[in-house]
PDB file of C-alpha atoms in Angstrom:
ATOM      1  CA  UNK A 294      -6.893  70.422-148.160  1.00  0.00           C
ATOM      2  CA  UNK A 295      -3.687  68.332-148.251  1.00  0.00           C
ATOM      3  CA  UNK A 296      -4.312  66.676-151.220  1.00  0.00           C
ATOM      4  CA  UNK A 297      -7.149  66.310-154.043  1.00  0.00           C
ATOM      5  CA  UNK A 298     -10.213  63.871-153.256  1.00  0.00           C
ATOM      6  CA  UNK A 299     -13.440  62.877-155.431  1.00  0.00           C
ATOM      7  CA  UNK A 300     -16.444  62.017-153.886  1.00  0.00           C
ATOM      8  CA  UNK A 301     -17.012  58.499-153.113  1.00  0.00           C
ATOM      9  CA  UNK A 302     -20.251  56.383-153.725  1.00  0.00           C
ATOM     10  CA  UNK A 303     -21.959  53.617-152.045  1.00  0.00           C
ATOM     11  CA  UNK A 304     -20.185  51.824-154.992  1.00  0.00           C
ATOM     12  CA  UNK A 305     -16.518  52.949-154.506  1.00  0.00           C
ATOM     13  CA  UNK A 306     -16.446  52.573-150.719  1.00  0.00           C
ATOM     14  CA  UNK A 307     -13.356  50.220-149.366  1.00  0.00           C
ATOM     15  CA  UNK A 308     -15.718  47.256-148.143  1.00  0.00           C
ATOM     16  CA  UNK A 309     -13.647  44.696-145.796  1.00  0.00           C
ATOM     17  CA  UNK A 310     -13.665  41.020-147.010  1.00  0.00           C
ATOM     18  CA  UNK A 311     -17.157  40.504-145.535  1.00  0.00           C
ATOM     19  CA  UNK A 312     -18.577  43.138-148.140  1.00  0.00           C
ATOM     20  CA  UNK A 313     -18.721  45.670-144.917  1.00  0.00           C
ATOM     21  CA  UNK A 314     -17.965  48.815-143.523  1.00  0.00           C
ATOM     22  CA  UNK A 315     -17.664  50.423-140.098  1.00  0.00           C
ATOM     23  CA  UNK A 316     -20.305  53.225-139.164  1.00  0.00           C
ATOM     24  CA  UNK A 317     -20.563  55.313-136.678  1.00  0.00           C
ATOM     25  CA  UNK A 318     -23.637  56.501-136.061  1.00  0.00           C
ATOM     26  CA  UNK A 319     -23.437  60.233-133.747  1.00  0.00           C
ATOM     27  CA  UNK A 320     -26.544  61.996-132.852  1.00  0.00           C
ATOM     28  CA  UNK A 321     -26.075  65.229-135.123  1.00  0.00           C
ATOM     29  CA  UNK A 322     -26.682  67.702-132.143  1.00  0.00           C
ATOM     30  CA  UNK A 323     -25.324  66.591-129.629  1.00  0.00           C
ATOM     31  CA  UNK A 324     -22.257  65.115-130.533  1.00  0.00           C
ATOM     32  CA  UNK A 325     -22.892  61.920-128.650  1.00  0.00           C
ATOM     33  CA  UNK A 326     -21.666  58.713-130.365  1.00  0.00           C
ATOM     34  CA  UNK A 327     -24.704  56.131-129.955  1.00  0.00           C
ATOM     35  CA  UNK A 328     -23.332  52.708-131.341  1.00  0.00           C
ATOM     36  CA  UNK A 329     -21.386  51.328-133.922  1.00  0.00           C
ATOM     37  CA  UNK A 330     -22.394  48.644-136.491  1.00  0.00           C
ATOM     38  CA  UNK A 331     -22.034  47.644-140.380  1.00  0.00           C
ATOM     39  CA  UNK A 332     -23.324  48.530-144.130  1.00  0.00           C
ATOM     40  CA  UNK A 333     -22.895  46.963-146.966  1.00  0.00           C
ATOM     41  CA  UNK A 334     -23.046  48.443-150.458  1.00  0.00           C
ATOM     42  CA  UNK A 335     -26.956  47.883-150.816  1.00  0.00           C
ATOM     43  CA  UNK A 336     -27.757  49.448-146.922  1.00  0.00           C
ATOM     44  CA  UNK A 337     -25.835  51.946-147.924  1.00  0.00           C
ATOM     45  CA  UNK A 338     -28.059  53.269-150.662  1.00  0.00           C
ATOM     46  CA  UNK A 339     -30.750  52.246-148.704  1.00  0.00           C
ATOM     47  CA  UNK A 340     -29.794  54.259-145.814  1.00  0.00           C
ATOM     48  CA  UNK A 341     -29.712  57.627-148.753  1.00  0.00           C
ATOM     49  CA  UNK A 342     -32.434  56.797-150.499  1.00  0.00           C
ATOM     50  CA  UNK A 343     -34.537  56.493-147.550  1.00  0.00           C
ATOM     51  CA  UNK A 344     -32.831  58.631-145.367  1.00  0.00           C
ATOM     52  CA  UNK A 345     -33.749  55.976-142.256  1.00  0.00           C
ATOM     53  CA  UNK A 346     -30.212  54.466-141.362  1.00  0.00           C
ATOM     54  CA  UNK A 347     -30.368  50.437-142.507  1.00  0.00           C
ATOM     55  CA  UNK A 348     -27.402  48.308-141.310  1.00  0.00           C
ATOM     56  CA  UNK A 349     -26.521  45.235-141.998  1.00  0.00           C
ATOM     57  CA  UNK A 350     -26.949  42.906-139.203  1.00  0.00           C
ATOM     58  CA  UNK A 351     -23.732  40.461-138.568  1.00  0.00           C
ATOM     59  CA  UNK A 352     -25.506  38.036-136.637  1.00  0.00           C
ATOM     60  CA  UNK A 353     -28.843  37.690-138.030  1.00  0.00           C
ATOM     61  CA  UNK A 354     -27.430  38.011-141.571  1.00  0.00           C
ATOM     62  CA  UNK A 355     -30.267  40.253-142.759  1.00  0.00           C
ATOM     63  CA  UNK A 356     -30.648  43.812-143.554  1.00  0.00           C
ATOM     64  CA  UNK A 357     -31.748  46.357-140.664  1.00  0.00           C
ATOM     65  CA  UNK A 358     -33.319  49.294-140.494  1.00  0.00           C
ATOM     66  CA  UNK A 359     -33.063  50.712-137.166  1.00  0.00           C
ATOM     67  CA  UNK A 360     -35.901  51.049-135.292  1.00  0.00           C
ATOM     68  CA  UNK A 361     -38.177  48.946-137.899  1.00  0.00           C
ATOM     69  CA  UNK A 362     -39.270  47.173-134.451  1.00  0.00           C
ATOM     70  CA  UNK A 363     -38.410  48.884-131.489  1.00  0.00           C
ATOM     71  CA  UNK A 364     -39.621  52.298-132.836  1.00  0.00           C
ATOM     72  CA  UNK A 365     -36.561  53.824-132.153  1.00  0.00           C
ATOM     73  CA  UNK A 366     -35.670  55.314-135.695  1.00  0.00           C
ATOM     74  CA  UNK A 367     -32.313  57.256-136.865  1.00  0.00           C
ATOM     75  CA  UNK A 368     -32.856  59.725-139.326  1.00  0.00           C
ATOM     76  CA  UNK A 369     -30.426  60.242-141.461  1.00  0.00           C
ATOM     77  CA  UNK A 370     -28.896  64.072-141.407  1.00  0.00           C
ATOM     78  CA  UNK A 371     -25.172  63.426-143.260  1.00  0.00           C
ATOM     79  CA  UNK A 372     -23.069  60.285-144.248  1.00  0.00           C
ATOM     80  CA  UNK A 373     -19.334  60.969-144.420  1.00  0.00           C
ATOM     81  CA  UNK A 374     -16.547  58.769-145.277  1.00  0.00           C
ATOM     82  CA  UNK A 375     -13.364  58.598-143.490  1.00  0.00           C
ATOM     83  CA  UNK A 376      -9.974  59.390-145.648  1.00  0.00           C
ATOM     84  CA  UNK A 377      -9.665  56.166-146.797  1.00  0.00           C
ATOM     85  CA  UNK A 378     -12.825  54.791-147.109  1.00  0.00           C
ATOM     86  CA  UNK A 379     -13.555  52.054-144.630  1.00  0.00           C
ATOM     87  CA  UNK A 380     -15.617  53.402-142.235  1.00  0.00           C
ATOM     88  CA  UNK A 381     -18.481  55.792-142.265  1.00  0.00           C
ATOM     89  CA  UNK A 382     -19.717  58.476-139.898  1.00  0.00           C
ATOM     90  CA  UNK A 383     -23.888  58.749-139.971  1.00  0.00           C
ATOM     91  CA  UNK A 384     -24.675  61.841-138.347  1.00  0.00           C
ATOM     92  CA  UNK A 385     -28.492  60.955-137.286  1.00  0.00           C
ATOM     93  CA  UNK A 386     -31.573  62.117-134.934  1.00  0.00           C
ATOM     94  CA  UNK A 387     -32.097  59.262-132.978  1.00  0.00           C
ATOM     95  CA  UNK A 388     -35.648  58.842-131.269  1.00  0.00           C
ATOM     96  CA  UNK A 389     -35.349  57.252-127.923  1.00  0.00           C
ATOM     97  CA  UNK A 390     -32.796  54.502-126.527  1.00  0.00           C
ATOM     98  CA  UNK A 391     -29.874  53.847-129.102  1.00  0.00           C
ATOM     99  CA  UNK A 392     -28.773  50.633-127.739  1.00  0.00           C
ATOM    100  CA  UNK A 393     -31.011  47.223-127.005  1.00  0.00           C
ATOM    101  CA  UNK A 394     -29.917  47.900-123.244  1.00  0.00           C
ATOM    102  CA  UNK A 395     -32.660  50.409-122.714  1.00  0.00           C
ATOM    103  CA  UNK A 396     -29.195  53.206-122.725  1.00  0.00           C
ATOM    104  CA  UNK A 397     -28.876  56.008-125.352  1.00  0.00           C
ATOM    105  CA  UNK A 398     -26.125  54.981-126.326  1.00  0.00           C
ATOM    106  CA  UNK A 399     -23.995  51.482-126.461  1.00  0.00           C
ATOM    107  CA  UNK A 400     -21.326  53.396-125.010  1.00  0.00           C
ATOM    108  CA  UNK A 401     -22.737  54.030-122.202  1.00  0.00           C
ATOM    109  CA  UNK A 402     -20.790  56.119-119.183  1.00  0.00           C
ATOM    110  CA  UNK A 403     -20.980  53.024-117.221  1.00  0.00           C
ATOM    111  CA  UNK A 404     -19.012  50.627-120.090  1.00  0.00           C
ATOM    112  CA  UNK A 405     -15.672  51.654-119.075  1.00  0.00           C
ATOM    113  CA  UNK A 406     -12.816  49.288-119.464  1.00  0.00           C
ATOM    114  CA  UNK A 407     -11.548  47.685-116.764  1.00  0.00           C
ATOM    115  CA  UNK A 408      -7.771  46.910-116.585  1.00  0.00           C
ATOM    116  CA  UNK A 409      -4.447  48.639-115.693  1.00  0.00           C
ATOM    117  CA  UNK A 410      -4.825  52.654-115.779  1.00  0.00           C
ATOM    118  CA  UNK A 411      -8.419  52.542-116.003  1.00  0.00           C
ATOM    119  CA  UNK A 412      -9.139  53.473-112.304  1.00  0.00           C
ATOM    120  CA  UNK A 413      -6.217  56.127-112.254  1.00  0.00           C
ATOM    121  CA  UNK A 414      -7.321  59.741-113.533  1.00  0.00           C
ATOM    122  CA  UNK A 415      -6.031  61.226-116.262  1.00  0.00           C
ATOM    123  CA  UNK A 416      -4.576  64.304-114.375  1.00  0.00           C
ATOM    124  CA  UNK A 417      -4.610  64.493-110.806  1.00  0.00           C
ATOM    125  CA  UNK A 418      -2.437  65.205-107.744  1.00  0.00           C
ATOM    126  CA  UNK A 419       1.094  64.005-107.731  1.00  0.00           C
ATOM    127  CA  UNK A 420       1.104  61.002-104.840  1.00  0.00           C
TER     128      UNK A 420
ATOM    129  CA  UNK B  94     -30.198  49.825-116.020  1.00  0.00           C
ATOM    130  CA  UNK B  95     -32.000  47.168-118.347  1.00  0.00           C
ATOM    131  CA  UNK B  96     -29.956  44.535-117.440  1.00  0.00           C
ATOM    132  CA  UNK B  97     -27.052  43.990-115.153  1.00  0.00           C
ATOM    133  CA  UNK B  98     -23.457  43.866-116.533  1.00  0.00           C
ATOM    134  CA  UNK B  99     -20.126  42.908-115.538  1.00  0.00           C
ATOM    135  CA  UNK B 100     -16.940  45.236-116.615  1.00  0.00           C
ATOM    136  CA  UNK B 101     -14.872  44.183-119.209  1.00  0.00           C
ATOM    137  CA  UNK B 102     -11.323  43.420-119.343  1.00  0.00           C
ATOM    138  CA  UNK B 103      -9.055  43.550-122.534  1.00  0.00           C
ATOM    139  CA  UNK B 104      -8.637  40.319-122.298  1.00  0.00           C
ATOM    140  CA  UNK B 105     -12.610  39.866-122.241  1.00  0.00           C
ATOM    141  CA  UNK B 106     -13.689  41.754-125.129  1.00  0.00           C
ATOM    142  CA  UNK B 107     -15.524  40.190-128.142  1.00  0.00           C
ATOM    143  CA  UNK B 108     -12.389  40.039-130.560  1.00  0.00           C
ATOM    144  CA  UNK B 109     -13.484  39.862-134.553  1.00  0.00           C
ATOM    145  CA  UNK B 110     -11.853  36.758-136.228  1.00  0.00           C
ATOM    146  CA  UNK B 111      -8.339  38.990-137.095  1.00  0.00           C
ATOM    147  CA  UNK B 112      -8.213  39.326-132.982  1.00  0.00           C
ATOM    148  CA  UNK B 113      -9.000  43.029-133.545  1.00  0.00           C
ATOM    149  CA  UNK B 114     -12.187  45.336-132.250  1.00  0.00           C
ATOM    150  CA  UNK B 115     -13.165  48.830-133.825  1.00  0.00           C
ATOM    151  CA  UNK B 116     -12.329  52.012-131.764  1.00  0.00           C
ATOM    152  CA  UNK B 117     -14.042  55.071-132.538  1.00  0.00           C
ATOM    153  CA  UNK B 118     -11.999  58.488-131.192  1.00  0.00           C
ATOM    154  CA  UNK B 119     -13.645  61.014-130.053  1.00  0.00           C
ATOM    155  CA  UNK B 120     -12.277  64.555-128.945  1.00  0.00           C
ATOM    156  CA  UNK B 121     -13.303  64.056-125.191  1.00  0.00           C
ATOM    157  CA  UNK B 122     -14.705  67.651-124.630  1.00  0.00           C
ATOM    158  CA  UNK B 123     -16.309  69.135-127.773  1.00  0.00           C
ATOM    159  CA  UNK B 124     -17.690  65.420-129.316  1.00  0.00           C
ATOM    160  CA  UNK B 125     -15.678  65.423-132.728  1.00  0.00           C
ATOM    161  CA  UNK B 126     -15.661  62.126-133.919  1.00  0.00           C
ATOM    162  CA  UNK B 127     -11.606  61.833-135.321  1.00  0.00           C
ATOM    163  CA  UNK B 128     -11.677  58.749-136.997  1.00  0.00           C
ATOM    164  CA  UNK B 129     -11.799  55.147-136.764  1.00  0.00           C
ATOM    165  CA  UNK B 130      -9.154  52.517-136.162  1.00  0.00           C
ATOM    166  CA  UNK B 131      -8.515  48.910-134.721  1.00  0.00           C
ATOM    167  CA  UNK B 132      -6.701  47.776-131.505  1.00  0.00           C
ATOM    168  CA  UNK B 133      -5.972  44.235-130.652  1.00  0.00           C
ATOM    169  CA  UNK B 134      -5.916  43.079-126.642  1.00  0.00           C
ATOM    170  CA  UNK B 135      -2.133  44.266-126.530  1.00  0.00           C
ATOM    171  CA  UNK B 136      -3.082  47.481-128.131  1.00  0.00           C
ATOM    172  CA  UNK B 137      -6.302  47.948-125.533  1.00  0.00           C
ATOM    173  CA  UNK B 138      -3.228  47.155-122.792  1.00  0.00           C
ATOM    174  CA  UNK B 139      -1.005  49.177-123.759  1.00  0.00           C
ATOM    175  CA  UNK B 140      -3.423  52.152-124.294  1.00  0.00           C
ATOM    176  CA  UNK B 141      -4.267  51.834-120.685  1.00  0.00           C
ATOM    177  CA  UNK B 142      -0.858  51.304-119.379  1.00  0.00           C
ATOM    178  CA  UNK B 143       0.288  54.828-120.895  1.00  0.00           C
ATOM    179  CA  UNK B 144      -2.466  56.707-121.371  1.00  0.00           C
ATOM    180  CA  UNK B 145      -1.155  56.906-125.022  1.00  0.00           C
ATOM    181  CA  UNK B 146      -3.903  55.643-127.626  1.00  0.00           C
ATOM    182  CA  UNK B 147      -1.990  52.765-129.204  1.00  0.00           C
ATOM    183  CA  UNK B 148      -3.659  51.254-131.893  1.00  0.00           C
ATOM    184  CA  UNK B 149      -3.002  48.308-134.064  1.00  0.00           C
ATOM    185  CA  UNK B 150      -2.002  48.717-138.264  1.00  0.00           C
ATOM    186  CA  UNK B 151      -3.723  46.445-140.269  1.00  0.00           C
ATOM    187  CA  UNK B 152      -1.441  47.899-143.088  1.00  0.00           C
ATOM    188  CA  UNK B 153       1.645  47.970-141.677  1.00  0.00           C
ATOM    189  CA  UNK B 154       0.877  44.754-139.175  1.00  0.00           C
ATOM    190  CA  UNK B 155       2.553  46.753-136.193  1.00  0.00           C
ATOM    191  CA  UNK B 156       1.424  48.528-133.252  1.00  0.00           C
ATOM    192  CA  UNK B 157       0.975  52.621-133.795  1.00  0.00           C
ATOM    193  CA  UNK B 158       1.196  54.839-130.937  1.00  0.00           C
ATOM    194  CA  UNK B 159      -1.031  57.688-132.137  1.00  0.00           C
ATOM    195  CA  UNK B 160       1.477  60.510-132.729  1.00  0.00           C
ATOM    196  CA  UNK B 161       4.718  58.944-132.292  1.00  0.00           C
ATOM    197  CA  UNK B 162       6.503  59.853-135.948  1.00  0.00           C
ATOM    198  CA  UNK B 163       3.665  63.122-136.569  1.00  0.00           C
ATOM    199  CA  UNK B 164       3.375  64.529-132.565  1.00  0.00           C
ATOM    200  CA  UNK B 165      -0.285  64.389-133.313  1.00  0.00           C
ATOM    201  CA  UNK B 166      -0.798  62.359-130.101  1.00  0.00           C
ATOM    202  CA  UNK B 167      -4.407  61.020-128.636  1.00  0.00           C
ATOM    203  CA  UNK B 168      -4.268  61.299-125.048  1.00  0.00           C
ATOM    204  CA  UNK B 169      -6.529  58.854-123.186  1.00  0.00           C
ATOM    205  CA  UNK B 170      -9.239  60.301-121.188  1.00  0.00           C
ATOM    206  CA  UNK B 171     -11.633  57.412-120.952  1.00  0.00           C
ATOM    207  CA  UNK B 172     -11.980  54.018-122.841  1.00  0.00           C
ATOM    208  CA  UNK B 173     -15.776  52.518-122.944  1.00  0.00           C
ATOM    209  CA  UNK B 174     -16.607  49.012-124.631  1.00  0.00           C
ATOM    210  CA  UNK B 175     -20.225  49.335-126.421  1.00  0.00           C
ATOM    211  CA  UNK B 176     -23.350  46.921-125.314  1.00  0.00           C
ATOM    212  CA  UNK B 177     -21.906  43.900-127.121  1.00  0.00           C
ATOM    213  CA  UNK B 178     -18.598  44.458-126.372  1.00  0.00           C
ATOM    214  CA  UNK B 179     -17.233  44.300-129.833  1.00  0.00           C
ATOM    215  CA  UNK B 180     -16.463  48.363-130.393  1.00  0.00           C
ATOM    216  CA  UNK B 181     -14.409  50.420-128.101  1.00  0.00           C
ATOM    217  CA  UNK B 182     -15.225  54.201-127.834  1.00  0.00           C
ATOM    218  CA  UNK B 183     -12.029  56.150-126.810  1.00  0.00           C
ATOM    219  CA  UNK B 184     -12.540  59.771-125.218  1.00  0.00           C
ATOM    220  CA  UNK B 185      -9.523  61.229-126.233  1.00  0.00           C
ATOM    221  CA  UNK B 186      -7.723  64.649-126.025  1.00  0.00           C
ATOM    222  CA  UNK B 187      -5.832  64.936-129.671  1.00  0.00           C
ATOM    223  CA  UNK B 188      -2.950  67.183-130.478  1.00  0.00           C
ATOM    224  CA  UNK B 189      -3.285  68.593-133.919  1.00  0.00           C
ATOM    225  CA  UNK B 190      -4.808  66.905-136.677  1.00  0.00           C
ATOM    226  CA  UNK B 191      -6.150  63.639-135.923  1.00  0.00           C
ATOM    227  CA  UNK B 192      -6.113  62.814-140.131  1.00  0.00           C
ATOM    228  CA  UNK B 193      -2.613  62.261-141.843  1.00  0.00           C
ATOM    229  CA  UNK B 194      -3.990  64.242-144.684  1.00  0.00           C
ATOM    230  CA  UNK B 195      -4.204  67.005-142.162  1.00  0.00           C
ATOM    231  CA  UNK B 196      -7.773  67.650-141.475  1.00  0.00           C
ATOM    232  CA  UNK B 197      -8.759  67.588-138.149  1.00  0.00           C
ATOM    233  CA  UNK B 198     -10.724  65.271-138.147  1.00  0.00           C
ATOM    234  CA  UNK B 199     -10.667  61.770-140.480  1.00  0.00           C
ATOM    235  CA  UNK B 200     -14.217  62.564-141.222  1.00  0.00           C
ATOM    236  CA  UNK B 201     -13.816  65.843-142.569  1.00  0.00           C
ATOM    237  CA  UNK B 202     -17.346  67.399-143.484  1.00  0.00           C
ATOM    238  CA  UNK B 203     -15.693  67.740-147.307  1.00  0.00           C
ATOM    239  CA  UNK B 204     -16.627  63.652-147.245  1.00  0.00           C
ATOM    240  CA  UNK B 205     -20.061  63.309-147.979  1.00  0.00           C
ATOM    241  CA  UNK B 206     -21.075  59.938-149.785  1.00  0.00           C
ATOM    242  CA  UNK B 207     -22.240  61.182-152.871  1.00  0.00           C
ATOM    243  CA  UNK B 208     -24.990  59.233-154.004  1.00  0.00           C
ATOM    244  CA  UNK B 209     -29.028  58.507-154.265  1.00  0.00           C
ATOM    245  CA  UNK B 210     -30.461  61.223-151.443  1.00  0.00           C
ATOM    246  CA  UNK B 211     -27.338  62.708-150.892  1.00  0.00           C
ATOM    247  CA  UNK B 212     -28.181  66.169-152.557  1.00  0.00           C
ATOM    248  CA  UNK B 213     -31.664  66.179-150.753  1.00  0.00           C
ATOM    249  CA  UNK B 214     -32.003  68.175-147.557  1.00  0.00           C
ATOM    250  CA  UNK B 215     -33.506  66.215-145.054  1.00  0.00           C
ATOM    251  CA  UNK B 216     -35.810  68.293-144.263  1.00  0.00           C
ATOM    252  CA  UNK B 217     -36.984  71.126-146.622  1.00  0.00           C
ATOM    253  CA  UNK B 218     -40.293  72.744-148.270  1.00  0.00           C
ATOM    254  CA  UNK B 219     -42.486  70.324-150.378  1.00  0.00           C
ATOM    255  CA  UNK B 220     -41.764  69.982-154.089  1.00  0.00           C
TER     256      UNK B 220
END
């Protein structure tokens, strides 16, 4: 470890002026990264104490636990903080479609950016 | 597809009120989530100009080519925009540690949110 660290609580989090933090939410065998959305403090412990992931929802202002209507739940497996707080990583099972498109995931293969680069690959063929 | 979808440009992403979007990296071939960080419509540009993740520093109010002063670069392999368009998931190949405290990864499995739950196993025998 480069340097000391104490655990941090749904108390001692770095919330941004909204009261919120960035979470990542990755199915836990699979690796794949299924959306991103917000806690606050309180969906925080509601997310451990219930071990069902609850977000806070931006636009409808209200608390959110996934799948409460759609059926598509995330169980909780492990909720990590980043180095400094901000954001969280919720590694979860996720039953069924992810994202409110239908997709596993929000990110799905077919969201790519477009713009300059994007159509070029990575490594190819000098031309 | 649930619905049809048109691609997104930097300039056509869904910008939070500081003009910045959340970018999750992810190691592009074994799924490691690295950490979390913002890019403004610039940043997003410039990322797929170079093929350089370039992100912007809230701290420091300056653009930060992943790498540049450390060598720990992220190389771009693919850049996705989630459902919404308000989170961008970068597919990334990363030299070295991703986290300046030198773990790999930002979300080091050391930080757990300690809290209500935390301790329980998620699944386990009946008490």
């Amino acid at each position: 470890m480069a340097e000391p660290e104490r655990a941090l609580t749904p108390e001692s989090l770095r919330y941004n002026t909204d009261g919120l933090v960035a979470v990542v939410a990755q199915q836990y065998d699979t690796g794949e990264v299924l959306m991103v959305a917000w806690m606050d403090a309180e969906a925080v412990r509601r997310t451990l104490a219930s071990g069902e992931v609850t977000y806070w929802s931006r636009s409808r202002a209200e608390y959110w636990r996934k799948g409460a209507t759609s059926g598509n739940t995330q169980r909780l497996v492990e909720l990590r903080h980043d180095c400094d707080g901000d954001a969280l990583l919720a590694l979860v099972d996720q039953t069924g479609p992810a994202c409110h498109t239908g997709t596993r995931s929000c990110f799905d293969p077919g969201r790519r950016i477009a713009g300059a680069g994007a159509e070029q690959p990575v490594s190819g063929p000098a031309q």
